[in-house]
Coordinates of C-alpha atoms in Angstrom, one line a residue:
X1 CA 0.3 0.1 0.2
X2 CA 1.5 3.3 -0.9
X3 CA 1.8 5.8 1.9
X4 CA 0.4 9.1 1.0
X5 CA 2.3 11.4 4.0
X6 CA 6.0 11.4 3.9
X7 CA 6.9 13.8 6.8
X8 CA 5.6 10.7 9.4
X9 CA 8.4 8.5 10.6
X10 CA 7.4 5.0 11.5
X11 CA 8.6 3.8 15.1
X12 CA 6.8 0.7 15.9
X13 CA 7.2 -0.3 12.4
X14 CA 4.5 -3.3 12.1
X15 CA 2.3 -1.9 14.5
X16 CA 1.4 1.3 12.4
X17 CA 1.2 -0.9 8.8
X18 CA -1.2 -2.8 10.2
X19 CA -3.5 0.3 10.7
X20 CA -5.1 2.9 7.7
X21 CA -3.4 5.6 6.8
X22 CA -6.2 8.0 8.3
X23 CA -6.0 6.0 11.5
X24 CA -1.8 6.9 11.6
X25 CA -2.4 10.4 10.9
X26 CA -4.5 10.9 13.9
X27 CA -2.8 8.7 16.4
X28 CA 0.8 10.4 15.2
X29 CA 1.4 12.8 17.8
X30 CA 5.2 13.3 16.7
X31 CA 3.6 14.5 13.2
X32 CA 0.8 16.7 14.8
X33 CA 3.6 19.0 16.7
X34 CA 5.6 19.3 13.7
X35 CA 2.4 20.7 12.0
X36 CA 1.7 23.0 15.4
X37 CA 5.2 24.3 14.6
X38 CA 4.9 24.7 11.2
X39 CA 1.9 26.5 11.5
X40 CA 3.0 28.9 14.4
X41 CA 6.2 29.4 12.1
X42 CA 3.9 30.5 9.2
X43 CA 2.3 32.7 11.3
X44 CA 4.8 34.3 13.0
X45 CA 6.7 34.5 9.3
X46 CA 3.4 36.1 7.1
X47 CA 0.9 35.9 9.6
X48 CA -1.6 38.4 7.8
X49 CA -1.4 36.0 4.8
X50 CA -2.1 33.1 7.0
X51 CA -5.0 34.6 9.3
X52 CA -7.8 35.8 6.9
X53 CA -8.0 32.3 5.2
X54 CA -8.5 30.5 8.2
X55 CA -11.2 32.7 9.6
X56 CA -13.0 32.0 6.6
X57 CA -12.6 28.6 6.6
X58 CA -14.4 28.2 9.9
X59 CA -17.0 30.9 9.4
X60 CA -17.8 29.3 6.3
X61 CA -17.9 25.7 7.9
X62 CA -19.9 27.0 10.9
X63 CA -22.4 28.6 8.1
X64 CA -22.7 25.0 6.2
X65 CA -23.5 23.9 9.1
X66 CA -26.1 26.3 10.6
X67 CA -28.0 26.3 7.1
X68 CA -27.8 22.2 7.1
X69 CA -29.6 22.3 10.4
X70 CA -32.2 24.5 9.0
X71 CA -32.9 22.7 6.4
X72 CA -33.1 19.8 8.3
X73 CA -35.3 21.3 10.6
X74 CA -37.6 22.6 7.9
X75 CA -37.8 19.5 6.2
X76 CA -38.9 17.1 9.2
X77 CA -42.0 15.0 8.2

């Protein structure tokens, strides 16, 4: 099976091989730390470029969930 990610290093070998890529991604604290450090560095480096898209995406997700909720409420039997 081809690995989709490249930054994650396998430390427990066979145990991780048995998990799906999704589970490995979630169960990888080292990868998460690396991602957070990279995000922190990007915020410091060019925060004005990175911050607006984050706010917009969070608001968009909230808006879609809100609309879906309203739609489900109005279309109940």
